[in-house]
Every structure is written in structure tokens, then in C-alpha cells.
Tab-separated table of C-alpha atoms in Angstrom:
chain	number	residue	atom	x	y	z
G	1	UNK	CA	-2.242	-27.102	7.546
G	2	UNK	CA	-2.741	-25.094	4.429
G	3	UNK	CA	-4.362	-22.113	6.185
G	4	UNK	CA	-4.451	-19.427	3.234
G	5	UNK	CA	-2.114	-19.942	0.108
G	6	UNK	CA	-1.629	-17.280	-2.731
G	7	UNK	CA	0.202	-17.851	-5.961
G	8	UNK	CA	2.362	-17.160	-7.632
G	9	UNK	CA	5.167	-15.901	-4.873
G	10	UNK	CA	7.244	-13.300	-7.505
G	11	UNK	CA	6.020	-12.236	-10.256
G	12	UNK	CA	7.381	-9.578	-13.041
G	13	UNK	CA	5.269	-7.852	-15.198
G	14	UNK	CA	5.420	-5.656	-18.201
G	15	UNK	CA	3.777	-2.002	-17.959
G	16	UNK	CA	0.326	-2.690	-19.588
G	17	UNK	CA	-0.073	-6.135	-19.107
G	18	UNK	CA	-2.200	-8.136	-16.802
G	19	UNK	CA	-2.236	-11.005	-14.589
G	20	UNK	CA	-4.371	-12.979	-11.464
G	21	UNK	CA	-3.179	-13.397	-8.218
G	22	UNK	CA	-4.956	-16.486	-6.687
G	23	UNK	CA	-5.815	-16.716	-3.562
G	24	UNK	CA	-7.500	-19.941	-1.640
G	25	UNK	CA	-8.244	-20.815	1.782
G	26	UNK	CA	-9.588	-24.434	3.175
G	27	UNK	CA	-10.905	-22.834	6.996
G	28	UNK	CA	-14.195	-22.269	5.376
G	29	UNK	CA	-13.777	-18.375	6.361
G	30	UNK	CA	-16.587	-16.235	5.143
G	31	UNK	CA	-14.326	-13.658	4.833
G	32	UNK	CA	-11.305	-12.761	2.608
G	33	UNK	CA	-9.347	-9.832	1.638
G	34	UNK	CA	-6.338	-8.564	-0.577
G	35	UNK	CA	-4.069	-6.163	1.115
G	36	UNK	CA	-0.824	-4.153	-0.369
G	37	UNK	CA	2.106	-3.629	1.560
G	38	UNK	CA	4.664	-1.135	0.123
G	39	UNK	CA	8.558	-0.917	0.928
G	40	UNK	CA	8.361	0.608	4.661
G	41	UNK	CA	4.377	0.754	5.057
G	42	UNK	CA	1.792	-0.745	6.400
G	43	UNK	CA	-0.580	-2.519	4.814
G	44	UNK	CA	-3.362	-0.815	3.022
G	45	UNK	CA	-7.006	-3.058	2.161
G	46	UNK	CA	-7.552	-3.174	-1.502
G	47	UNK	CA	-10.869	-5.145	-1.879
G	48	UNK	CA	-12.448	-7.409	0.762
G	49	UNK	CA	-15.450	-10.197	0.680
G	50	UNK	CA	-17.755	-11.226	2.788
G	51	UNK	CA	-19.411	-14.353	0.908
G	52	UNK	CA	-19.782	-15.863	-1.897
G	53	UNK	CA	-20.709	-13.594	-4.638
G	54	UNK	CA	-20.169	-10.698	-2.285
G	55	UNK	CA	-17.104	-7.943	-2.682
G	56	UNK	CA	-16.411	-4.676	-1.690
G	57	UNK	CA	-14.136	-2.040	-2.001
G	58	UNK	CA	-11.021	-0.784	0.426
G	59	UNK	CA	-9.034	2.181	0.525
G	60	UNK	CA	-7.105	1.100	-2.535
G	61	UNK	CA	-9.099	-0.440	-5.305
G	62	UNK	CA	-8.129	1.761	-8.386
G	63	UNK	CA	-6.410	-0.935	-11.532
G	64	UNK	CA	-7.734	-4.197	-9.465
G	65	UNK	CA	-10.384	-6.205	-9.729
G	66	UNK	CA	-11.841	-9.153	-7.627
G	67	UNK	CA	-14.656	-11.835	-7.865
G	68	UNK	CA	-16.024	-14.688	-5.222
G	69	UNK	CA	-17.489	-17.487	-6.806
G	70	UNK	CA	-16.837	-20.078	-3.935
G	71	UNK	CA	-16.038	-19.714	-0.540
G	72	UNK	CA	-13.030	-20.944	-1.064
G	73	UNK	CA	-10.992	-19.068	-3.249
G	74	UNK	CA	-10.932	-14.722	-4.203
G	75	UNK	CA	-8.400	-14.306	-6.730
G	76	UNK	CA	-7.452	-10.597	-7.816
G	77	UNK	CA	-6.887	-8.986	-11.157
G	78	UNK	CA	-4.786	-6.475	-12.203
G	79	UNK	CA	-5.860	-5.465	-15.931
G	80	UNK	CA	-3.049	-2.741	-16.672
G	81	UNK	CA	-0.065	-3.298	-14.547
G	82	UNK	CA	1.348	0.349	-13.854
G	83	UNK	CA	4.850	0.917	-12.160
G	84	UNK	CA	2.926	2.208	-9.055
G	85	UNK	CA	1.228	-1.659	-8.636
G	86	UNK	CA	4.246	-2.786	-7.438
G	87	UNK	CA	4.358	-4.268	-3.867
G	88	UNK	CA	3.287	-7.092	-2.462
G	89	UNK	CA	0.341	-8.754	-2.069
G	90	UNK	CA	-1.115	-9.853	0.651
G	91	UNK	CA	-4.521	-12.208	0.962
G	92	UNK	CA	-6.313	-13.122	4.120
G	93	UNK	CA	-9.295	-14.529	5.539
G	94	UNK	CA	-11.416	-14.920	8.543
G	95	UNK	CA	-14.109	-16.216	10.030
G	96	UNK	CA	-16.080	-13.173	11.257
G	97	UNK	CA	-19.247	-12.981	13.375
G	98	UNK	CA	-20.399	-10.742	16.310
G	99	UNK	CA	-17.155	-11.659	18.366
G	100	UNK	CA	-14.678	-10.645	16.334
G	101	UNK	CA	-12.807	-12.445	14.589
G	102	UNK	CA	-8.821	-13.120	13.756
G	103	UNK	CA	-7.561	-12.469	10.761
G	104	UNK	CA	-5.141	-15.084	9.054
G	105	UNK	CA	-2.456	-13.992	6.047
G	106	UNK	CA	-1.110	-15.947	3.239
G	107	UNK	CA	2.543	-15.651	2.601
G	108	UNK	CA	2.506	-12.834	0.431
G	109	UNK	CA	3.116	-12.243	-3.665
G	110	UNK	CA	5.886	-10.347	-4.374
G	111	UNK	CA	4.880	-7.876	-7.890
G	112	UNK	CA	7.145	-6.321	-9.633
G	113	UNK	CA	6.250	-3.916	-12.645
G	114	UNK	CA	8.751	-2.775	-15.312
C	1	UNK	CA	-12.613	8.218	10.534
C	2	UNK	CA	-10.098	5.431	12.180
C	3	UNK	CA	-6.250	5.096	12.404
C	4	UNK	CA	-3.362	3.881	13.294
C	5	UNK	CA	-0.505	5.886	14.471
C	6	UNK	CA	2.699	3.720	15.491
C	7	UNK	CA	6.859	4.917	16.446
C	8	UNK	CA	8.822	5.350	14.151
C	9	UNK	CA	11.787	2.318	13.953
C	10	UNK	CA	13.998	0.972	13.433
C	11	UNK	CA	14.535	0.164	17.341
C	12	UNK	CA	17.762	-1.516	18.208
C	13	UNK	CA	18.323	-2.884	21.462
C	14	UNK	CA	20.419	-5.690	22.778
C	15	UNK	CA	19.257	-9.012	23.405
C	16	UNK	CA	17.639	-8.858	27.442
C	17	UNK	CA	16.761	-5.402	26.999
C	18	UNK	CA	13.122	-3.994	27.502
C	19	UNK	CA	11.053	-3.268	24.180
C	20	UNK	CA	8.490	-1.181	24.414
C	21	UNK	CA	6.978	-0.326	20.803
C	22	UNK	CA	4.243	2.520	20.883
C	23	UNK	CA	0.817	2.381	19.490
C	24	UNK	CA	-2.228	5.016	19.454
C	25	UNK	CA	-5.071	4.583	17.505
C	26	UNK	CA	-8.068	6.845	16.675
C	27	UNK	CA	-11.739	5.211	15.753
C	28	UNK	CA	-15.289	5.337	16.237
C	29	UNK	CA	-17.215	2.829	18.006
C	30	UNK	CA	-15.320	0.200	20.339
C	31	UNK	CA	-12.857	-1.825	17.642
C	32	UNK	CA	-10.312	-4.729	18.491
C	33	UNK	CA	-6.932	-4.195	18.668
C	34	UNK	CA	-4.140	-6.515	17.665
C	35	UNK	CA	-0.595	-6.634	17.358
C	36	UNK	CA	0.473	-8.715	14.008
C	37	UNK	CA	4.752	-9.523	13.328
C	38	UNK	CA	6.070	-9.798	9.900
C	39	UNK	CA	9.514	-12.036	9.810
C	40	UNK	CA	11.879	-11.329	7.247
C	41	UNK	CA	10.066	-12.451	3.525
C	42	UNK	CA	7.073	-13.986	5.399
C	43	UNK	CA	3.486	-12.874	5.725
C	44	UNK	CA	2.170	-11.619	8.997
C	45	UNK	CA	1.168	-13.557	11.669
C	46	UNK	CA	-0.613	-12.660	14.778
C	47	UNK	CA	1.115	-11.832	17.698
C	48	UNK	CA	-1.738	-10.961	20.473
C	49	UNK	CA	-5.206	-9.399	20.290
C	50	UNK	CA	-7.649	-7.457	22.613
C	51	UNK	CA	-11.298	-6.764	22.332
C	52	UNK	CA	-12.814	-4.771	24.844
C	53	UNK	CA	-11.307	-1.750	27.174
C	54	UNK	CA	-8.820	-2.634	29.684
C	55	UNK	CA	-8.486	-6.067	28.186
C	56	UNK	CA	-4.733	-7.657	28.274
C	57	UNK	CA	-3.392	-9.376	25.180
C	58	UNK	CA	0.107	-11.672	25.743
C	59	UNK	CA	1.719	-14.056	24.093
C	60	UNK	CA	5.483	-15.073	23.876
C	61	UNK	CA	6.530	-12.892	26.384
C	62	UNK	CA	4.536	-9.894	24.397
C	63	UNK	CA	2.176	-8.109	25.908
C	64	UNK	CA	-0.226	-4.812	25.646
C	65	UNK	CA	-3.130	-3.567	27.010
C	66	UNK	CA	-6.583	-1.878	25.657
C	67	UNK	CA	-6.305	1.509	27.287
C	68	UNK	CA	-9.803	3.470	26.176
C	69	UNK	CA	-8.703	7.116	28.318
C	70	UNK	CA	-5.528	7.151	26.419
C	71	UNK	CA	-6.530	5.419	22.916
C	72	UNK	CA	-3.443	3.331	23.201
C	73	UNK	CA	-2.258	-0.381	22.831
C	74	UNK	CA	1.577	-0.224	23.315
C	75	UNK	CA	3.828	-3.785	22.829
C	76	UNK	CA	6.386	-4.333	25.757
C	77	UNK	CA	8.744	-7.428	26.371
C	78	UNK	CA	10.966	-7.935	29.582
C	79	UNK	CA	13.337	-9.235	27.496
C	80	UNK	CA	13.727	-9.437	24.342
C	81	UNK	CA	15.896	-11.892	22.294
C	82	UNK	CA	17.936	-12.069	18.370
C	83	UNK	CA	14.793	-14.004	17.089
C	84	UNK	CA	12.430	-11.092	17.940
C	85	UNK	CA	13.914	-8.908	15.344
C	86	UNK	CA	10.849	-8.306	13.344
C	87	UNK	CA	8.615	-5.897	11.701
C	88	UNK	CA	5.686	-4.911	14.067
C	89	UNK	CA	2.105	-3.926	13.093
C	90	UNK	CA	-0.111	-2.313	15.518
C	91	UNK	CA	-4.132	-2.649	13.825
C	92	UNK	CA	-7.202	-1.857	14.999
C	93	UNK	CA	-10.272	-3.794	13.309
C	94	UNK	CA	-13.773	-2.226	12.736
C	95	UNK	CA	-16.840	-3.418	10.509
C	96	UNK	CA	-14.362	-6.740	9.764
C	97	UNK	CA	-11.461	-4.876	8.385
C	98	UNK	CA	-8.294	-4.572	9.771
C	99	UNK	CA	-7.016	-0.633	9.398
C	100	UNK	CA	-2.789	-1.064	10.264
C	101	UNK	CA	-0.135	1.351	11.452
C	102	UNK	CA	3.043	1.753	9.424
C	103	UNK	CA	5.243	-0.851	11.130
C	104	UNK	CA	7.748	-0.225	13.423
C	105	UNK	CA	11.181	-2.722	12.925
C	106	UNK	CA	13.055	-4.014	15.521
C	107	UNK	CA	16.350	-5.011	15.572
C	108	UNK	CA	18.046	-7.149	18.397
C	109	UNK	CA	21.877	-7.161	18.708
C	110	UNK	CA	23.634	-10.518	21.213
């Protein structure tokens, strides 16, 4: 029962440096998406897919990138960590069509930049 | 544009008490509205969900209802027990996204 898996769990980072969060499902879910949750919030979307070779931004995109090669897997970037990146991470998935759908989370990355 | 507006926590109550956890949202269209718990250094995992106006969502004991005339999904449990301390997200989903509220912890006391 894999479900959605994201590595790595914790994670520090130097200011400036950069790193991939990866982020897999096996449900065959069209769609994924990376969400941040900061201490005492909710979470906010930071880029979402809805295929292969599909992305899109969310309300918080700004020092992340994303790609979606395969079904599969939708791993995010961060290219200059910043203080202000830290949170955690939060990937998900879900099988959407004209019904709705239900969204399923991965156990979260813990970031921390320094 | 669409939100989320949930209480403010923490809520304490003792274990057998009645929880009721507020939730209003604001969107355009007819979304989906769920109820998601986050245990202590876990990811979140859904808790109920309800599609359509009127609809009731339940599920451990949990349960809320769509109400379109007052744009509001509010949790309630009869009685509530230690291993429902949680963090509680109220989200409403539109287009395929799921837009949260800020989370609303509860503690339970024996």
C-alpha cells in the first residue's frame, strides 16, 4: 500500500542552495500536487499537474519549480533555498474526473533553511 | 474568488464531550467540501467529504453537512475521545484543487 511517498522526510539546507523533493505515486492518479504547510496554517497549493507533461501554477509558486515526465512521479525544485522556504512539504494526488475526486497526501517533507 | 474560513483553536474538551469545529466557506460555482485530520508529524488524511447541497458526510463518529443558505460545513462528534486530538482542515475543492482553511487543533483531556 504505497499510496503517495515523498523523499527525503527532513531536510536542512543552506541559504542559496538547492535541492529536489521527489514525489511518486503507484494509483495511476492523473493528478498531483505540491502543497506548503507553515507552523499554524493551512496548507497553501504551490504547483499542481494534471498529466504527463502538464503543470500549472498555485497560489505559491515563486523559488519552485516542477516537471511531469511520467504519470508516476512530480518531483519539485527549489533552485535558491531562502529562509522563507521553510515548511513542509506536502505532495498529493488524485484521480480526478467529472465526479470529483479525493485527494490523497504523502507524509510530508519537513525543510528547513539556515 | 473562493475560501476557507475556519475557528480559531486550540479547542480543549474532555474526553465524551461534544466537538463541534466551525467551517464557512465562500466560492463560485457548486465545489466539494471535505474535512481532512492531520495527526501529530503525519500527513493529512481524509476524514469525510460532501459533494452536492444538503449532502451528509460521516465517518468515525464525524460528521457535517453541505449547507448551501448558510455556506457552511461544520464538524460535530457526540463524543469525542484522547485519540481525536488532532489538527482539523476544513477545504473546499474547485477546478481539482483543494483551497484549505487554517486548521483548527483539538485537544482532548481523560
Amino acid at each position: 500500500n504505497a499510496g503517495v511517498t515523498q523523499t527525503p522526510k527532513f531536510r536542512i539546507l543552506k541559504i542559496g542552495q538547492s535541492m529536489t523533493l521527489q514525489c511518486t505515486q503507484d494509483m495511476n492518479h492523473n493528478y498531483m500536487y505540491w502543497y506548503r504547510q507553515d507552523p499554524g496554517m493551512g496548507l497553501k497549493l504551490i504547483y499542481y499537474s494534471v498529466g504527463a507533461g502538464i503543470t500549472d501554477k498555485g497560489e505559491v509558486p515563486n523559488g519552485y519549480n516542477v516537471s511531469r515526465s511520467t504519470t508516476e512521479d512530480f518531483p519539485l525544485r527549489l533552485e535558491l533555498a531562502a529562509p522563507s522556504q521553510t515548511s513542509v512539504y506536502f505532495c498529493a494526488s488524485s484521480w480526478a474526473d467529472r465526479s470529483g475526486n479525493t485527494i490523497y497526501f504523502g507524509e510530508g517533507s519537513w525543510l528547513t533553511v539556515v | 474568488g473562493n475560501s476557507v474560513t475556519q475557528m480559531e483553536g486550540p479547542v480543549t474538551l474532555s474526553e465524551e464531550a461534544f466537538l463541534t469545529i466551525n467551517c464557512t466557506y465562500t466560492a463560485t460555482g457548486y465545489p466539494s467540501l471535505f474535512w481532512y485530520v492531520q495527526y501529530p508529524g503525519e500527513g493529512l488524511q481524509l476524514l469525510l467529504k460532501a459533494t452536492k447541497a444538503d449532502d451528509k458526510g460521516s465517518n468515525k463518529g464525524f460528521e457535517a453537512t453541505y449547507r448551501k443558505e448558510t455556506t457552511s460545513f461544520h464538524l460535530e462528534k457526540g463524543s469525542v475521545q484522547v485519540s481525536d486530538s488532532a489538527v482539523y482542515f476544513c477545504a473546499l475543492q474547485n477546478a481539482n484543487k483543494l483551497i484549505f482553511g487554517a486548521g483548527t487543533r483539538l485537544a482532548v483531556h481523560p
